[in-house]
mmCIF file of C-alpha atoms in Angstrom:
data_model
loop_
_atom_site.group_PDB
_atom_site.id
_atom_site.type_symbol
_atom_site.label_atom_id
_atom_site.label_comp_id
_atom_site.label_asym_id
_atom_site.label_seq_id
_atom_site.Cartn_x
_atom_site.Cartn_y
_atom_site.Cartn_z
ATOM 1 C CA UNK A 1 0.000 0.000 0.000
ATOM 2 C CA UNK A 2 1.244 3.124 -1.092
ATOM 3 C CA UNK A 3 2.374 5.973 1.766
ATOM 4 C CA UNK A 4 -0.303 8.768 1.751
ATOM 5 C CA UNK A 5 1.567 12.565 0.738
ATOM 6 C CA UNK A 6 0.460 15.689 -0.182
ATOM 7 C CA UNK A 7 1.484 14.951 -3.660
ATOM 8 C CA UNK A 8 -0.327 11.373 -3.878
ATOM 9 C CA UNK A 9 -3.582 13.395 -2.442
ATOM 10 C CA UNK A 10 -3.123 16.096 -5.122
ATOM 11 C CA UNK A 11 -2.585 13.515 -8.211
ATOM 12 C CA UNK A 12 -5.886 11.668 -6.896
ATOM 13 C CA UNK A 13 -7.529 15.258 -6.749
ATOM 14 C CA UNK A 14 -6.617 16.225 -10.649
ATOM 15 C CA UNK A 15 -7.973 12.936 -11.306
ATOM 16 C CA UNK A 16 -11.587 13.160 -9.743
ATOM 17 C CA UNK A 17 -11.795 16.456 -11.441
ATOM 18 C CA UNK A 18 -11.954 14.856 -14.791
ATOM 19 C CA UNK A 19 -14.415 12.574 -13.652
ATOM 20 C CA UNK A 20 -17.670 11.898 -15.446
ATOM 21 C CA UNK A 21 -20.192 9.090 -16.043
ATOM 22 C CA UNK A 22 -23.123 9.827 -17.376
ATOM 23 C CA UNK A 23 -24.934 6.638 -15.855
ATOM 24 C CA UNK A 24 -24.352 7.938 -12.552
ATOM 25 C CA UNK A 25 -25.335 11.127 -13.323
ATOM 26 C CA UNK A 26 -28.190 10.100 -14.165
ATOM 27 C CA UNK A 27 -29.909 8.933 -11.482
ATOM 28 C CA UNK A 28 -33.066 9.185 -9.314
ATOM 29 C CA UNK A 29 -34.555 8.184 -6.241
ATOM 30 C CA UNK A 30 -37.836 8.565 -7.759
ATOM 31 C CA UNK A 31 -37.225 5.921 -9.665
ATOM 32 C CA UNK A 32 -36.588 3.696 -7.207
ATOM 33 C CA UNK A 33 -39.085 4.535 -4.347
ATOM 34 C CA UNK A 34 -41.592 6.631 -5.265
ATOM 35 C CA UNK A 35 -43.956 4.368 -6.986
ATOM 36 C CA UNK A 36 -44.491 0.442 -6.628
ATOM 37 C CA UNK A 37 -47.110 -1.240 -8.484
ATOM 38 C CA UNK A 38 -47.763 -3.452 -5.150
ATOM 39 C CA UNK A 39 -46.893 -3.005 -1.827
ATOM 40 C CA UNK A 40 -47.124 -5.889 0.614
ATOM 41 C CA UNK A 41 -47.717 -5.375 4.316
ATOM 42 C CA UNK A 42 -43.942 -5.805 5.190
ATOM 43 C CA UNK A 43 -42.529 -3.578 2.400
ATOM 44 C CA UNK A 44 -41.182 -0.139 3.879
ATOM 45 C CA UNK A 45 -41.852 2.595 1.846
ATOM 46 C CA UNK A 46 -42.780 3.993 -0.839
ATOM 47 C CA UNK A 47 -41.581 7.557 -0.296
ATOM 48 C CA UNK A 48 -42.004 11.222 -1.261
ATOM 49 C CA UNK A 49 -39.629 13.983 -1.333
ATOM 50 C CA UNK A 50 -40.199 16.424 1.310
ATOM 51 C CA UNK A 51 -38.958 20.133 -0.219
ATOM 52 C CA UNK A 52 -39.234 21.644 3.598
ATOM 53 C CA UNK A 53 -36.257 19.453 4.756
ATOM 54 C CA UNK A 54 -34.285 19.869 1.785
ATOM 55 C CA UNK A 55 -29.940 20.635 2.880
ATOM 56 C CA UNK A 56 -27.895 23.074 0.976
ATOM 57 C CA UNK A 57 -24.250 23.218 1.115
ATOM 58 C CA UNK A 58 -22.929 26.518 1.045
ATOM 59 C CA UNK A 59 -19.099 27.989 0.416
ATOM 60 C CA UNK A 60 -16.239 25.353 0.221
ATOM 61 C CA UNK A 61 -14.813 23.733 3.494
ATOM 62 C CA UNK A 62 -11.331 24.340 4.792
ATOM 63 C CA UNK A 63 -8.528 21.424 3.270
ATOM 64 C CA UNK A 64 -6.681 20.607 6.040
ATOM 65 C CA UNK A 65 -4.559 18.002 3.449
ATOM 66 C CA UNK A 66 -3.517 21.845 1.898
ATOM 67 C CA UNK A 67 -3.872 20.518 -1.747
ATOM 68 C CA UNK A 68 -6.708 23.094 -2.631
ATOM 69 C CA UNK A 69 -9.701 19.932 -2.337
ATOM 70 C CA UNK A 70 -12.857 21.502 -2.892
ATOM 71 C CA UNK A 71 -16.548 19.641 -3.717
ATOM 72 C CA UNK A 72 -19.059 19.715 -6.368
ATOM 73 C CA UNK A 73 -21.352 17.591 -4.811
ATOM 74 C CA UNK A 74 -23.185 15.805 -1.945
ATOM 75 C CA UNK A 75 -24.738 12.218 -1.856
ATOM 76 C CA UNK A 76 -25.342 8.905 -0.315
ATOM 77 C CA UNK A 77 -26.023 10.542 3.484
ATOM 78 C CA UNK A 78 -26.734 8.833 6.807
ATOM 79 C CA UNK A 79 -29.011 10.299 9.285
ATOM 80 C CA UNK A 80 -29.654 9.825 12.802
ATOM 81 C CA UNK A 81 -31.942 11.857 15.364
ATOM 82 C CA UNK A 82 -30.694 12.991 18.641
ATOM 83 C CA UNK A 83 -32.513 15.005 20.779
ATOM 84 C CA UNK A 84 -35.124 15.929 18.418
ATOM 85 C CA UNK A 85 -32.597 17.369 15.624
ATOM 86 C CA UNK A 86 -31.249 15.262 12.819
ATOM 87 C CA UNK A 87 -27.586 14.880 12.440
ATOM 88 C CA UNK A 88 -26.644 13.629 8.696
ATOM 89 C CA UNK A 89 -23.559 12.753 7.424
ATOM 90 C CA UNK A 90 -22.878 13.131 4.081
ATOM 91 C CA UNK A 91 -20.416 12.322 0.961
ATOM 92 C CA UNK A 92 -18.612 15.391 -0.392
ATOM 93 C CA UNK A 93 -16.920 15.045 -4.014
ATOM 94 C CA UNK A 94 -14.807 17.179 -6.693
ATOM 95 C CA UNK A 95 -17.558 15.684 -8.872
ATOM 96 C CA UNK A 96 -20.713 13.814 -8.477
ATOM 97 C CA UNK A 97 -19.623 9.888 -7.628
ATOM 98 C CA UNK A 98 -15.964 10.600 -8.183
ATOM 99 C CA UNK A 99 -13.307 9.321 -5.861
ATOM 100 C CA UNK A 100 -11.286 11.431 -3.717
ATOM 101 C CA UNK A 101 -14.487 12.220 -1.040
ATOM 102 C CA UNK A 102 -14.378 13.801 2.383
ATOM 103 C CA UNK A 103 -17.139 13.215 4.942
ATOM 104 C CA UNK A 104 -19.600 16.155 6.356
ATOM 105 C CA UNK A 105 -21.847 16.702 8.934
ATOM 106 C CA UNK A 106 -24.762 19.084 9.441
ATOM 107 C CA UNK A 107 -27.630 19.275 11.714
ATOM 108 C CA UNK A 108 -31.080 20.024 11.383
ATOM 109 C CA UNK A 109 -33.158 21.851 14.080
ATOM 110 C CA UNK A 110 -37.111 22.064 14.091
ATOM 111 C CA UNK A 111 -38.116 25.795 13.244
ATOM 112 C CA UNK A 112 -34.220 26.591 12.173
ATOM 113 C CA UNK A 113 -33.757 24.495 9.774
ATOM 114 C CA UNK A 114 -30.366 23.275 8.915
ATOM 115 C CA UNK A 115 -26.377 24.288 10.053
ATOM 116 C CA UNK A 116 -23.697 22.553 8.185
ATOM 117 C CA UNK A 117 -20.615 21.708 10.938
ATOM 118 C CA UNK A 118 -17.164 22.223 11.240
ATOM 119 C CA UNK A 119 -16.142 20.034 8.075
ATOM 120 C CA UNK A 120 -14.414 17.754 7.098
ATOM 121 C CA UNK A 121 -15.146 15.491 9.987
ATOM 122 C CA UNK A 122 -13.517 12.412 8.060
ATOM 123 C CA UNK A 123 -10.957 13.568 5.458
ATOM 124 C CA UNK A 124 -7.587 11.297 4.122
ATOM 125 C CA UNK A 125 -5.127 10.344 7.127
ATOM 126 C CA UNK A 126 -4.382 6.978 6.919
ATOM 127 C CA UNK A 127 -2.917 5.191 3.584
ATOM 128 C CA UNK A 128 -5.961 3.033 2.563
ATOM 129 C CA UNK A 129 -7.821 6.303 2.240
ATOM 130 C CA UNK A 130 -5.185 7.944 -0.198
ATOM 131 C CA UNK A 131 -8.181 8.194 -2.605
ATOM 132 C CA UNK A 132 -10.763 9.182 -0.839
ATOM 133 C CA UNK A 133 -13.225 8.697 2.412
ATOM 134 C CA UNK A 134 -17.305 7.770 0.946
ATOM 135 C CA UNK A 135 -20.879 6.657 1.999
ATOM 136 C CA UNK A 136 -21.050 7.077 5.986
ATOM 137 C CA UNK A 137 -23.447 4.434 8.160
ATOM 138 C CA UNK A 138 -23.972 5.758 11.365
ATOM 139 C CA UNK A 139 -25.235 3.664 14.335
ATOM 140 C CA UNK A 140 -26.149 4.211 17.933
ATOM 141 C CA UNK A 141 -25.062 1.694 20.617
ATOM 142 C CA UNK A 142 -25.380 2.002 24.470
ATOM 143 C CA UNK A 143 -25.019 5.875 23.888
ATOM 144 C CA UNK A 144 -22.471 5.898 21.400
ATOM 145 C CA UNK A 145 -21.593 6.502 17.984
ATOM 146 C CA UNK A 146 -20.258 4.325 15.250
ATOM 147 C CA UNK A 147 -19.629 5.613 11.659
ATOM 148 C CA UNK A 148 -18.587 3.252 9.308
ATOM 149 C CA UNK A 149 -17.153 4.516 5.860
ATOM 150 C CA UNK A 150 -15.264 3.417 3.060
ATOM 151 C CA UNK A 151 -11.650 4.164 2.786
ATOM 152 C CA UNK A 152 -10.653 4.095 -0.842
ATOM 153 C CA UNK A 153 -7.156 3.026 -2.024
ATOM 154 C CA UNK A 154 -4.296 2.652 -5.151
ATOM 155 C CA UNK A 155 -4.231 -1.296 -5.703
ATOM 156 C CA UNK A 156 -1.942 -1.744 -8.565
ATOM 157 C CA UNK A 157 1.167 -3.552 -8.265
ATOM 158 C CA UNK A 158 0.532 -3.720 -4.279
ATOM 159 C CA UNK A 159 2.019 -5.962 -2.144
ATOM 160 C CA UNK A 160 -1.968 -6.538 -0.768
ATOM 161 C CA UNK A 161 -3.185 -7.174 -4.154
ATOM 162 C CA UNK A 162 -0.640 -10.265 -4.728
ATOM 163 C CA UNK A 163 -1.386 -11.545 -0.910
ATOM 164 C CA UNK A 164 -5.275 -11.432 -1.460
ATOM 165 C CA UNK A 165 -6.245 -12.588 -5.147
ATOM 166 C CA UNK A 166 -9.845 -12.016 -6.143
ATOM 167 C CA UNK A 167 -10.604 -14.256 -8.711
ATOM 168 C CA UNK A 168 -14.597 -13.895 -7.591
ATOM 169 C CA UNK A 169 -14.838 -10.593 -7.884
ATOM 170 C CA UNK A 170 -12.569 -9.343 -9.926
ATOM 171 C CA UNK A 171 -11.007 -5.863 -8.832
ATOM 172 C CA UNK A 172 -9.808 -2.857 -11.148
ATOM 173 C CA UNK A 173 -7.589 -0.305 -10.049
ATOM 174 C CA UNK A 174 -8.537 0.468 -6.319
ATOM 175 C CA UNK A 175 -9.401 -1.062 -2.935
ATOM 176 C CA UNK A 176 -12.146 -0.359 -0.801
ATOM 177 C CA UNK A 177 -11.715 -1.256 3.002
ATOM 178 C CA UNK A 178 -14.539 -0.714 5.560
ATOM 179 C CA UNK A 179 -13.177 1.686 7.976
ATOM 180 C CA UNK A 180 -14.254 3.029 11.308
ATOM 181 C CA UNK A 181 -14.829 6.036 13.535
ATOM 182 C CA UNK A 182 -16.659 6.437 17.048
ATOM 183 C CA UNK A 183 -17.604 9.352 18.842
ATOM 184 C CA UNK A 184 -19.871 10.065 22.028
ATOM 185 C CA UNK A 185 -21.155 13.214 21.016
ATOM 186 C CA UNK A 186 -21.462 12.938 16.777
ATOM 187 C CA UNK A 187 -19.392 16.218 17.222
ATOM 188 C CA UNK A 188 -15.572 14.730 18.061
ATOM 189 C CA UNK A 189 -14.522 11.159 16.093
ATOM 190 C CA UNK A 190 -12.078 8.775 16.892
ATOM 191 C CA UNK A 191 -10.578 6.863 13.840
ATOM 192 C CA UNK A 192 -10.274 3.539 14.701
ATOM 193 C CA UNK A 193 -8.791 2.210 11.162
ATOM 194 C CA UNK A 194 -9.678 -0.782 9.261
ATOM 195 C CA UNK A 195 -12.885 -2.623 10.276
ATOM 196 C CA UNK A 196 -12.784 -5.970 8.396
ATOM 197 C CA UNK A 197 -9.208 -7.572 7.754
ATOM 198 C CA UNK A 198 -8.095 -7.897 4.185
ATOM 199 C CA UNK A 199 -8.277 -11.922 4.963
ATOM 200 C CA UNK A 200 -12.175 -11.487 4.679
ATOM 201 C CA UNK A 201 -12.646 -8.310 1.877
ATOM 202 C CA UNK A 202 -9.603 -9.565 -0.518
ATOM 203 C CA UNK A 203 -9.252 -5.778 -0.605
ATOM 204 C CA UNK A 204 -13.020 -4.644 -1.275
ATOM 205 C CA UNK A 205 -15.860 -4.840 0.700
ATOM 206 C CA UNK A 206 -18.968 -2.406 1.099
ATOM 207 C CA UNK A 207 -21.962 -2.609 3.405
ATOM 208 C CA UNK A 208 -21.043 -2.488 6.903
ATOM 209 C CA UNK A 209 -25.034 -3.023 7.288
ATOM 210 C CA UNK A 210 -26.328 -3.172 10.663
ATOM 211 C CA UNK A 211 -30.093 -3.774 11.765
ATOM 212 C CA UNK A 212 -31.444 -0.846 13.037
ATOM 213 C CA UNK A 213 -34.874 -0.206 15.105
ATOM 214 C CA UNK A 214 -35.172 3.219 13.264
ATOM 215 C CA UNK A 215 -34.278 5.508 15.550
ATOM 216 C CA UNK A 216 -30.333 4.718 14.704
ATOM 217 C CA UNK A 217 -29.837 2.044 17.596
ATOM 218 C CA UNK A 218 -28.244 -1.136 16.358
ATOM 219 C CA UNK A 219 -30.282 -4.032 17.046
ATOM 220 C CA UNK A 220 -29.284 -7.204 18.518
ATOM 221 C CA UNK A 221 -30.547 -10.667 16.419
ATOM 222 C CA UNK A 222 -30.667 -13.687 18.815
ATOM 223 C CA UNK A 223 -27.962 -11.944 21.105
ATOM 224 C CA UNK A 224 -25.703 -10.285 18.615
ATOM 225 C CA UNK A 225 -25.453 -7.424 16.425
ATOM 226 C CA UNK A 226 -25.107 -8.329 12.901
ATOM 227 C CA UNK A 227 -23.166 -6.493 9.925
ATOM 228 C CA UNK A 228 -24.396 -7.732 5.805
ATOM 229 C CA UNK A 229 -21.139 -7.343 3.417
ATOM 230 C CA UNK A 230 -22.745 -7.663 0.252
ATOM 231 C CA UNK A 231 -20.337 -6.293 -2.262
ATOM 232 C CA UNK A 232 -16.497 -7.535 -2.884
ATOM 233 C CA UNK A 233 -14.688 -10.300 -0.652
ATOM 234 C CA UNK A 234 -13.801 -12.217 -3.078
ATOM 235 C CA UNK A 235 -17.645 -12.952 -4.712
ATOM 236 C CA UNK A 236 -19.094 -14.471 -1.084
ATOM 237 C CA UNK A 237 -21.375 -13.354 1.483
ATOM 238 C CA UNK A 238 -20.428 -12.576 4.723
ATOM 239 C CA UNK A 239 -21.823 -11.436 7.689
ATOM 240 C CA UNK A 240 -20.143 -9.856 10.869
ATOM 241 C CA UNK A 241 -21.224 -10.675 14.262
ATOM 242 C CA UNK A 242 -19.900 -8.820 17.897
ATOM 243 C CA UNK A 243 -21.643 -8.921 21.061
ATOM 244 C CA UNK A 244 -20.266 -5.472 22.204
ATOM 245 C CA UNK A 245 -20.244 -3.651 18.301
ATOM 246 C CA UNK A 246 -16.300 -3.197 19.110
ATOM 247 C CA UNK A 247 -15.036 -6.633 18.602
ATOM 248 C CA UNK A 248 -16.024 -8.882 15.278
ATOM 249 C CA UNK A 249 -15.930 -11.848 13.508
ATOM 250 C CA UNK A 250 -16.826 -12.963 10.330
ATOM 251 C CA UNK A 251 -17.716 -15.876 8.194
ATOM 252 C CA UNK A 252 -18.981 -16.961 4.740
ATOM 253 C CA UNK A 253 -23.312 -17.048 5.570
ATOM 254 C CA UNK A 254 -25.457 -17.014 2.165
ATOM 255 C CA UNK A 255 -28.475 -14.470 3.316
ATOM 256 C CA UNK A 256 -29.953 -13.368 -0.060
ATOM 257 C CA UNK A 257 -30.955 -15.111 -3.200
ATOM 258 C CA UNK A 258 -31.630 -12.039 -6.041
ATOM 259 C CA UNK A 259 -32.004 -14.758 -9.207
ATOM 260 C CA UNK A 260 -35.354 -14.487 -10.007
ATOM 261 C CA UNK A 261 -34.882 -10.217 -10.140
ATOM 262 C CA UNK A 262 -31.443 -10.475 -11.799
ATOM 263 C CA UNK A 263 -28.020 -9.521 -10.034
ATOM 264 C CA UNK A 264 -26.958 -8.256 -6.709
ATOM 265 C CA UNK A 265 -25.038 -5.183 -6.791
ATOM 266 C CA UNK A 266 -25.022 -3.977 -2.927
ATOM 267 C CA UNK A 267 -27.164 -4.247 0.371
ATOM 268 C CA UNK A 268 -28.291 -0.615 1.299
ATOM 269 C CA UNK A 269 -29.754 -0.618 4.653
ATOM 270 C CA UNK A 270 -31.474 -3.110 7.221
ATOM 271 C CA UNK A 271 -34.557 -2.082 9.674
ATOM 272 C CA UNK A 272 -36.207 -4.145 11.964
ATOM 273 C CA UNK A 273 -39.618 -3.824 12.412
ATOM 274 C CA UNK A 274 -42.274 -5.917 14.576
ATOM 275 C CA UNK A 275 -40.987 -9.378 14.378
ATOM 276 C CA UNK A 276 -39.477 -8.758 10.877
ATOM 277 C CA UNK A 277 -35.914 -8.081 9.532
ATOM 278 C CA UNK A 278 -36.099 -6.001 5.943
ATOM 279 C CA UNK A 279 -33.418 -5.700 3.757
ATOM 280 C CA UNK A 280 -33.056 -2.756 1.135
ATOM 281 C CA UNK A 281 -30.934 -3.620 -1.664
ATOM 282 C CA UNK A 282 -30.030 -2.301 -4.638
ATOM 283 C CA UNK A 283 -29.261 -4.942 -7.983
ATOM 284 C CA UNK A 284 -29.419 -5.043 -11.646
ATOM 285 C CA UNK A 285 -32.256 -6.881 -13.364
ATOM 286 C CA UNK A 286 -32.701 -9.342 -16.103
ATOM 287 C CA UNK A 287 -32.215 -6.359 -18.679
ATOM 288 C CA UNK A 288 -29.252 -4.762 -17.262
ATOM 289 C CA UNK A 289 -30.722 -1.950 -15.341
ATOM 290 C CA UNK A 290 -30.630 -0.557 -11.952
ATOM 291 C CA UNK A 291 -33.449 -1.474 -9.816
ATOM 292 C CA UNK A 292 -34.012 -1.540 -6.331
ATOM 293 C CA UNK A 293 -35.830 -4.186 -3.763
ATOM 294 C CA UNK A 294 -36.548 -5.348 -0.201
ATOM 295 C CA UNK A 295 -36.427 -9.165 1.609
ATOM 296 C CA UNK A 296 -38.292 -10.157 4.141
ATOM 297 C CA UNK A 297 -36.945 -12.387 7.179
ATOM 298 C CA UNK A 298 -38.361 -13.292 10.565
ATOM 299 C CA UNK A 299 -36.128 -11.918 13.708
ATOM 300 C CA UNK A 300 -35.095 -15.792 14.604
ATOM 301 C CA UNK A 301 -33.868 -17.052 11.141
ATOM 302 C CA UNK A 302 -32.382 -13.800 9.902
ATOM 303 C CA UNK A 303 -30.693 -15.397 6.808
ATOM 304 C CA UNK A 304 -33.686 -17.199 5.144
ATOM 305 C CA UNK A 305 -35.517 -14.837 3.183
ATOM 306 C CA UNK A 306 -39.065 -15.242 3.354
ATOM 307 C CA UNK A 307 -40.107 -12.850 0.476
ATOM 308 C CA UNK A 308 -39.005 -10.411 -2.133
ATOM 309 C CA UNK A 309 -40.480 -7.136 -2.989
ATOM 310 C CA UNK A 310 -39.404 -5.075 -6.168
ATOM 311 C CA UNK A 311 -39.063 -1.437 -4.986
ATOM 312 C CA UNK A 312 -36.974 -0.210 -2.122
ATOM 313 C CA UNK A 313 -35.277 3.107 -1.144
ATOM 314 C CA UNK A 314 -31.705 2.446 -1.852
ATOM 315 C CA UNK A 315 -31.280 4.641 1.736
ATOM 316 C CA UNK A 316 -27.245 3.388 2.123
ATOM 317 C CA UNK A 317 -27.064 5.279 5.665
ATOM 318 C CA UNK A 318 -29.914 3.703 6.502
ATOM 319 C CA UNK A 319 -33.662 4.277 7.254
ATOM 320 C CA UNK A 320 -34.607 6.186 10.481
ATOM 321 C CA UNK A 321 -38.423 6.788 11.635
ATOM 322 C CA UNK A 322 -38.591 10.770 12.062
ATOM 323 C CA UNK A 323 -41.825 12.308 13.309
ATOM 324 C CA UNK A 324 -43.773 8.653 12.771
ATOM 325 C CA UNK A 325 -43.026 8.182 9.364
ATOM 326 C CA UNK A 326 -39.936 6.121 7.016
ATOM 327 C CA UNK A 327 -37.360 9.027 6.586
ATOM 328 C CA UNK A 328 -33.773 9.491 4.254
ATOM 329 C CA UNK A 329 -31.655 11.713 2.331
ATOM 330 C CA UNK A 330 -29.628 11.520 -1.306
ATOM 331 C CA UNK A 331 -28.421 13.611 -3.498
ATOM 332 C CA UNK A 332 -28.673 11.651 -6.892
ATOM 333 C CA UNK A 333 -31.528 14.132 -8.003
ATOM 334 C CA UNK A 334 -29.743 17.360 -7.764
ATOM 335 C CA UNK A 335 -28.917 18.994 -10.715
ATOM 336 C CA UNK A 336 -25.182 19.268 -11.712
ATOM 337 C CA UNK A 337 -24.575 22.861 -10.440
ATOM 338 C CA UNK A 338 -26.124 22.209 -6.714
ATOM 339 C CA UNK A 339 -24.700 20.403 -3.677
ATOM 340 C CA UNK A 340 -28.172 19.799 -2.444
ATOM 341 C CA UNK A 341 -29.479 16.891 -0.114
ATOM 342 C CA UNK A 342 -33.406 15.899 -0.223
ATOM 343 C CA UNK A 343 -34.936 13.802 2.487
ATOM 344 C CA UNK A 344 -37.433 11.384 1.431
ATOM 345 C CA UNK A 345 -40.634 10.509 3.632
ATOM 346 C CA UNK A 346 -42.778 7.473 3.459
ATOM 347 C CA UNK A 347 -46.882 7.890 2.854
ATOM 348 C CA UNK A 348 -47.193 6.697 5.736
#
């Protein structure tokens, strides 16, 4: 793994500013949640946009790397409620899904409206995030804060990429470790470094889903918190499992059969609800596009799905229930000129 410098930082920077792909750029939540031509009882969602909670980014952060960083735009946000305001999270880039991130905060107070915070919270320290910090997951247990996030890495010619071969799922030019923070406030963080050893990712791995109740608390299944991985280690699924959220383990546990809709691409979010586990996940059907869907399980046999649903919110910090009803934010429908976050809301 290559040392992390000013100059590394500032070659990755020039690069995300000549970033561009136009399916990216062209997506929308709407078309994933907003209408579903059924809707069974267990199936959270569908949702709305909600203009009066819409964030706006204003002015350009401080670089503390001193390499001139600034963003273009804001997505894939995690939000959590803490004494009645929301704090969210969110994925700052040169250009909209380009490497090279840094991680925000802002909060939102009833009859205020929102104040971004002192930002970056999470920029480039360590070397597997040379490229770029992305796509915060924030969780609440016994009164404090976990943020996972993906730290984003060169991979050519590494001394990592000839110890852990991927042969089933092939990688391209980067890594992508799960990496962690913790705070007891969601004001100061703690980086605690790489969450899931290279032995299990085989130097990519995305998710870091936990079950949440939907207020942000992590939710223990038959005694133990659970984390999905759904995307890299080498083509298998594995799930994470800790009694204490600090210390894990991990092991190859099938939990999701998407054949009959087409191909898994990545595991959004997970919310418990009643006596049910849901899954949000995002995958690419039969014809090659982007689609989004949920799977049912029951709380005591949380990796047999009992049902699929096509529709979902693609919500990849996670679903929270604010003021009774489904809530999340993204930033895939703002138009190219506007760092702009919209919260969606469920009918009900």
């Amino acid at each position: 793994m290559q040392n992390l410098t000013a100059d590394l930082l500032r070659d990755g920077l020039d690069r995300a500013l000549q970033h561009s792909n136009a399916t990216t750029d062209a997506l929308s939540t709407d078309k994933f949640s907003a209408d579903w031509d059924e809707r069974p009882e267990w199936a959270v969602g569908p949702f709305r946009r909600d203009d009066s909670l819409t964030f706006r980014l204003e002015g350009q952060w401080p670089d503390p790397t001193g390499i001139g960083w600034t963003s273009a735009s804001i997505f894939n946000p995690s939000l959590i409620e803490r004494d009645g305001r929301l704090h969210l999270f969110y994925r700052a880039s040169p250009r909209k899904e380009s490497l090279d991130s840094r991680i925000g905060t802002a909060v939102y107070t009833p009859g205020h409206g929102w104040t971004d915070g002192e930002n970056p919270v999470v920029y480039p320290t360590f070397d597997n995030e040379l490229l770029g910090v992305e796509d915060p997951k924030v969780y609440r247990v016994n009164g404090r804060y976990y943020l996972f996030y993906n730290g984003i890495w060169p991979l050519e010619g590494t001394d990592e990429q000839r110890a852990y071969p991927s042969p089933g799922w092939p990688l391209e030019e980067v890594g992508c470790d799960i990496n962690l923070a913790v705070s007891d406030d969601l004001v100061h963080w703690e980086k605690r470094g790489r969450a899931v050893p290279h032995e299990i990712t085989h130097l990519w791995a995305k998710g870091a889903v936990v079950p949440t109740d939907g207020t942000g608390a992590a939710v223990r299944i038959g005694g133990e918190y659970l984390m999905f991985l759904s995307e890299g280690c080498n083509g298998r699924p594995i799930v994470g499992r800790s009694t204490d959220f600090e210390d894990w383990t991990f092991n190859e546990q099938p939990y999701l059969d998407v054949s009959s809709l087409g191909h898994l691409h990545e595991v959004a979010c997970a919310v418990v609800t009643r006596d049910h586990l849901v899954l949000d996940f995002f995958y690419g059907d039969h014809d090659g596009q982007f689609a989004a869907a949920q799977a049912l399980y029951d709380l005591k046999d949380p990796f047999t799905q009992l049902a699929l649903h096509r529709g979902g919110s693609l919500a990849w910090g996670g679903l929270i229930s604010y003021e009774g009803r489904w809530t999340f934010a993204q930033g895939w429908d703002a138009p190219s000129d506007r760092r702009e976050l919209y919260l969606y809301r469920s009918e009900n």
